[in-house]
């Protein structure tokens, strides 16, 4: 099969196309003929310096949308020909930048018929991150106030929609040029972080979704009401933030996204109901994965970037 691989850490140029053996599904696994693979910041971080891996990942990518090619022993949920989408187990199950990818059956869900593979391929990792943060961890409920940082980013723009689907009042931080899109997605209040300090204008929120860490995470604790929750999707560092959270009487959680069949089915349900959609900034053919990474690393994109494989 064709796949994008790398032999060393480095810039986008280390990615190269190669012919690799097609994976064979083991027990409780499926082999998917990949049609589209989403690109996420963790992809270029693992490409450039490893992040969770001491050696270069042979084939990057966790987001998959495609068609089941083969099923392993004991699989009952899917059969060859089924359209599926899902997130390969993070961080050690990468392999989406290829014509075929395998993973545990329950990392996948049926692809919603209302969207194509590009839309479906853009969703899994980012949507699961938002869902596990807002629903599973923070238990966002109707009427609550939710602050989402980098609301126009891959995770952020999906989090806005998931929070709205839960009935929350959503406040987002983003540059002014991205406000129109976010209003269309349901955001109630928007803050241009380039001109306004969120910590001076936001108070008494129930939940903060932190996608930036550092000083933003620290200062976000001050805008929570007593008993509120901050979920950070960058689960490293910040021991002093834990002490501050305890002193303020708020909850700080650090989340690492997990493959999740139930979460994927919930996401598929929101998509099917028209309550969740990915904004796709750009698509690139598989062979141009390096260009996709270079664009993503500018930090100026809105929503998601997707590789088209078929």
C-alpha positions as a printed NumPy array, in Angstrom:
array([[  0.   ,   0.   ,   0.   ],
       [  0.988,   3.646,  -0.361],
       [  1.737,   5.383,   2.927],
       [  3.498,   8.459,   4.246],
       [  6.411,   7.633,   6.487],
       [  9.492,   9.226,   8.053],
       [ 12.931,   8.034,   9.117],
       [ 13.901,  10.929,  11.392],
       [ 12.365,  13.756,  13.37 ],
       [ 12.257,  17.128,  11.649],
       [ 10.261,  19.538,   9.534],
       [  7.526,  18.645,   7.06 ],
       [ 10.154,  17.611,   4.518],
       [ 10.937,  14.422,   6.477],
       [  7.592,  12.973,   5.363],
       [  7.952,  10.795,   2.27 ],
       [  5.732,   8.454,   0.306],
       [  6.637,   4.763,   0.486],
       [  5.249,   1.323,  -0.28 ],
       [  4.596,  -0.543,   2.957],
       [  2.986,  -3.92 ,   3.697],
       [ -0.763,  -3.757,   4.12 ],
       [ -1.734,  -4.303,   7.782],
       [ -3.494,  -7.52 ,   8.755],
       [ -6.371,  -7.225,  11.237],
       [ -5.974,  -9.299,  14.379],
       [ -8.685, -10.519,  16.727],
       [-11.302,  -7.825,  17.398],
       [ -9.786,  -5.521,  14.772],
       [-10.941,  -4.244,  11.406],
       [ -8.942,  -3.219,   8.355],
       [-10.238,   0.   ,   6.785],
       [ -9.656,   1.16 ,   3.221],
       [ -8.912,   4.801,   4.018],
       [-10.734,   7.476,   2.042],
       [ -9.785,  10.468,   4.193],
       [ -7.491,  11.133,   7.158],
       [ -7.762,  14.183,   9.377],
       [ -4.641,  16.157,  10.279],
       [ -4.173,  17.347,  13.874],
       [ -1.521,  19.357,  15.759],
       [ -0.39 ,  16.182,  17.525],
       [  0.576,  14.837,  14.079],
       [  3.183,  17.503,  13.405],
       [  4.357,  17.486,  17.001],
       [  5.033,  13.754,  16.761],
       [  6.676,  14.293,  13.373],
       [  8.989,  17.019,  14.637],
       [ 10.071,  15.858,  18.092],
       [  8.223,  12.687,  19.045],
       [  5.937,  14.01 ,  21.79 ],
       [  4.818,  10.606,  23.16 ],
       [  7.187,   8.487,  21.043],
       [ 10.973,   8.098,  21.487],
       [ 11.384,   7.131,  17.826],
       [  9.697,   8.43 ,  14.663],
       [  6.208,   7.005,  14.137],
       [  6.346,   4.879,  10.947],
       [  2.927,   6.11 ,   9.76 ],
       [  1.332,   9.129,  11.396],
       [ -2.339,   9.988,  11.784],
       [ -5.192,   8.944,  14.049],
       [ -8.299,  10.173,  12.168],
       [ -9.799,   7.69 ,   9.704],
       [-12.863,   7.63 ,   7.489],
       [-13.254,   4.815,   4.983],
       [-14.733,   1.445,   4.123],
       [-14.193,  -1.824,   5.979],
       [-11.981,  -4.073,   3.872],
       [-11.573,  -7.026,   6.225],
       [-12.542,  -8.027,   9.768],
       [-10.592,  -9.991,  12.322],
       [-11.692, -12.968,  14.376],
       [-14.641, -12.264,  16.658],
       [-15.819,  -9.025,  15.037],
       [-19.6  ,  -8.66 ,  14.936],
       [-20.158,  -4.886,  14.683],
       [-18.987,  -4.454,  11.096],
       [-18.521,  -6.377,   7.898],
       [-16.651,  -5.666,   4.663],
       [-18.232,  -2.831,   2.737],
       [-19.444,  -0.864,   5.779],
       [-18.584,   2.839,   5.856],
       [-16.951,   3.754,   9.163],
       [-15.074,   6.567,  10.859],
       [-13.079,   6.645,  14.052],
       [ -9.925,   7.508,  15.952],
       [ -7.121,   4.973,  16.105],
       [ -5.964,   4.408,  19.715],
       [ -4.029,   7.456,  20.881],
       [ -1.078,   7.805,  21.144],
       [  0.29 ,   4.371,  20.183],
       [ -2.117,   3.302,  17.436],
       [ -1.171,   5.755,  14.678],
       [ -1.396,   4.725,  11.027],
       [ -3.999,   6.83 ,   9.191],
       [ -1.694,   8.358,   6.552],
       [ -2.001,   5.309,   4.319],
       [ -4.297,   3.512,   1.908],
       [ -5.216,   1.025,   4.664],
       [ -5.338,   1.327,   8.44 ],
       [ -6.279,  -1.176,  11.113],
       [ -7.621,  -0.648,  14.587],
       [ -9.858,  -2.084,  17.309],
       [-13.42 ,  -2.518,  16.128],
       [-14.758,  -0.365,  18.937],
       [-12.567,   2.582,  17.97 ],
       [-14.981,   3.062,  15.052],
       [-18.631,   3.873,  14.448],
       [-20.798,   3.836,  11.327],
       [-20.111,   6.92 ,   9.21 ],
       [-23.139,   9.225,   9.113],
       [-24.749,   9.02 ,   5.694],
       [-25.333,  12.775,   5.721],
       [-21.645,  13.637,   5.267],
       [-18.869,  12.555,   2.927],
       [-15.568,  10.969,   3.935],
       [-13.737,  14.312,   4.041],
       [-16.19 ,  15.663,   6.609],
       [-16.142,  12.401,   8.559],
       [-12.351,  12.178,   8.438],
       [-12.054,  15.645,   9.949],
       [-14.001,  14.738,  13.08 ],
       [-12.737,  11.863,  15.235],
       [ -9.795,  13.063,  17.343],
       [-10.916,  16.676,  17.676],
       [-14.587,  15.865,  18.238],
       [-13.794,  13.118,  20.743],
       [-11.492,  15.503,  22.614],
       [-14.256,  18.095,  22.844],
       [-16.91 ,  15.512,  23.741],
       [-14.826,  13.803,  26.424],
       [-13.907,  17.192,  27.902],
       [-17.344,  18.808,  27.914],
       [-19.676,  15.84 ,  28.309],
       [-17.782,  13.013,  30.012],
       [-15.559,  15.159,  32.248],
       [-17.36 ,  18.472,  32.862],
       [-20.938,  17.214,  32.372],
       [-22.022,  20.455,  30.713],
       [-25.739,  21.068,  31.247],
       [-28.395,  23.376,  29.873],
       [-28.057,  26.969,  31.031],
       [-24.424,  26.718,  32.088],
       [-21.823,  29.236,  30.907],
       [-18.926,  27.688,  28.999],
       [-15.72 ,  29.46 ,  27.937],
       [-13.856,  27.864,  25.019],
       [-10.351,  29.063,  24.205],
       [ -9.153,  29.036,  20.568],
       [-12.777,  28.516,  19.621],
       [-12.05 ,  28.511,  15.874],
       [ -9.43 ,  25.753,  16.116],
       [ -9.875,  22.086,  15.326],
       [-11.108,  21.145,  18.794],
       [-12.566,  24.558,  19.599],
       [-15.044,  24.916,  16.739],
       [-16.429,  21.442,  17.428],
       [-16.57 ,  22.148,  21.166],
       [-18.701,  25.237,  20.484],
       [-21.272,  23.061,  18.728],
       [-21.213,  20.285,  21.321],
       [-21.694,  22.777,  24.16 ],
       [-24.597,  24.401,  22.282],
       [-26.151,  20.976,  21.708],
       [-26.079,  20.566,  25.51 ],
       [-27.94 ,  23.859,  25.943],
       [-25.02 ,  25.92 ,  27.234],
       [-24.299,  29.634,  26.811],
       [-21.009,  29.622,  24.881],
       [-18.273,  32.242,  25.095],
       [-15.338,  31.836,  22.719],
       [-11.946,  33.457,  22.233],
       [-10.762,  33.911,  18.643],
       [ -9.381,  36.591,  16.333],
       [-12.029,  38.942,  14.936],
       [-11.839,  37.495,  11.434],
       [-13.161,  34.171,  12.711],
       [-16.135,  35.522,  14.653],
       [-18.637,  35.233,  11.8  ],
       [-18.001,  31.498,  11.414],
       [-18.299,  30.978,  15.157],
       [-21.593,  32.851,  15.295],
       [-22.862,  30.596,  12.524],
       [-21.832,  27.612,  14.662],
       [-23.806,  28.951,  17.62 ],
       [-21.404,  30.913,  19.818],
       [-23.274,  33.411,  21.997],
       [-20.406,  35.723,  22.917],
       [-17.003,  36.215,  21.287],
       [-13.795,  37.819,  22.526],
       [-11.007,  38.989,  20.223],
       [ -7.974,  37.876,  22.2  ],
       [ -5.784,  40.309,  20.257],
       [ -7.573,  43.351,  21.659],
       [ -9.308,  42.149,  24.829],
       [ -8.086,  40.271,  27.871],
       [-10.683,  37.551,  28.514],
       [ -9.879,  37.615,  32.232],
       [-11.105,  41.212,  32.459],
       [-14.484,  40.651,  30.794],
       [-15.513,  37.09 ,  31.707],
       [-16.774,  36.06 ,  35.132],
       [-18.719,  33.248,  36.802],
       [-18.434,  30.605,  34.115],
       [-19.242,  27.01 ,  34.937],
       [-16.767,  25.329,  32.562],
       [-13.596,  26.384,  30.779],
       [-12.165,  24.324,  27.932],
       [ -8.448,  25.11 ,  27.858],
       [ -6.718,  24.319,  24.571],
       [ -3.638,  26.503,  25.141],
       [ -2.224,  25.806,  28.652],
       [  0.474,  28.111,  30.049],
       [ -0.635,  31.538,  31.267],
       [ -4.071,  31.138,  29.677],
       [ -4.8  ,  28.081,  31.789],
       [ -3.589,  29.796,  34.945],
       [ -5.687,  32.933,  34.417],
       [ -8.731,  30.942,  33.322],
       [ -9.07 ,  29.568,  36.838],
       [-10.004,  33.08 ,  37.999],
       [-13.07 ,  33.306,  35.738],
       [-14.712,  30.155,  37.117],
       [-17.473,  30.288,  39.669],
       [-16.881,  28.372,  42.894],
       [-17.319,  24.69 ,  42.083],
       [-16.666,  25.241,  38.378],
       [-14.493,  23.025,  36.189],
       [-11.541,  23.722,  33.904],
       [-10.618,  20.931,  31.507],
       [ -7.218,  21.234,  29.851],
       [ -6.536,  19.116,  26.772],
       [ -2.791,  19.643,  27.222],
       [ -2.228,  17.307,  30.183],
       [  1.33 ,  18.333,  31.057],
       [  2.899,  20.728,  33.548],
       [  1.028,  23.271,  35.601],
       [  1.433,  21.793,  39.056],
       [  1.034,  25.334,  40.433],
       [ -2.336,  25.503,  38.663],
       [ -3.523,  22.541,  40.684],
       [ -2.659,  24.361,  43.899],
       [ -4.422,  27.499,  42.69 ],
       [ -7.531,  25.52 ,  41.706],
       [ -7.725,  23.956,  45.152],
       [ -7.395,  27.362,  46.794],
       [-10.177,  28.813,  44.612],
       [-12.531,  25.896,  45.17 ],
       [-12.646,  24.883,  41.524],
       [-11.87 ,  21.675,  39.7  ],
       [ -8.925,  21.278,  37.29 ],
       [ -8.815,  18.223,  35.032],
       [ -6.153,  17.349,  32.444],
       [ -7.483,  15.198,  29.623],
       [ -5.773,  12.908,  27.11 ],
       [ -8.227,  11.797,  24.447],
       [ -9.094,   8.08 ,  24.245],
       [-10.495,   5.913,  21.458],
       [-14.172,   5.543,  22.319],
       [-16.94 ,   3.655,  20.485],
       [-19.69 ,   5.239,  22.572],
       [-18.289,   8.705,  22.022],
       [-18.023,   8.139,  18.273],
       [-21.645,   6.981,  18.123],
       [-22.723,  10.093,  20.046],
       [-20.743,  12.268,  17.634],
       [-22.294,  10.462,  14.679],
       [-25.71 ,  11.14 ,  16.189],
       [-25.022,  14.88 ,  16.463],
       [-23.782,  14.927,  12.873],
       [-26.859,  13.08 ,  11.657],
       [-29.112,  15.547,  13.48 ],
       [-27.334,  18.474,  11.811],
       [-25.976,  19.745,  15.134],
       [-22.286,  19.106,  14.47 ],
       [-20.162,  19.717,  11.38 ],
       [-16.48 ,  20.155,  10.728],
       [-15.197,  23.28 ,   9.039],
       [-12.554,  22.009,   6.604],
       [ -9.979,  24.689,   5.86 ],
       [ -8.142,  22.712,   3.182],
       [ -7.654,  19.258,   1.696],
       [ -4.469,  17.737,   0.283],
       [ -3.839,  14.43 ,  -1.458],
       [ -1.993,  11.876,   0.661],
       [  1.293,  12.47 ,  -1.173],
       [  1.19 ,  16.139,  -0.129],
       [  1.037,  15.491,   3.61 ],
       [  4.103,  17.71 ,   4.053],
       [  2.176,  20.666,   2.588],
       [ -0.716,  19.925,   4.938],
       [  1.652,  19.99 ,   7.918],
       [  3.305,  23.212,   6.748],
       [ -0.095,  24.906,   6.531],
       [ -1.166,  23.616,   9.933],
       [  2.014,  24.826,  11.577],
       [  1.336,  28.422,  10.536],
       [ -1.231,  28.415,  13.369],
       [ -3.533,  30.534,  11.225],
       [ -5.987,  27.918,  10.021],
       [ -9.637,  27.628,  10.994],
       [-11.142,  24.228,  11.752],
       [ -9.475,  21.193,  10.216],
       [ -7.136,  20.05 ,   7.433],
       [ -7.817,  16.685,   5.756],
       [ -5.779,  14.324,   3.583],
       [ -7.735,  12.68 ,   0.77 ],
       [ -6.574,   9.144,   0.099],
       [ -9.246,   7.894,  -2.335]])
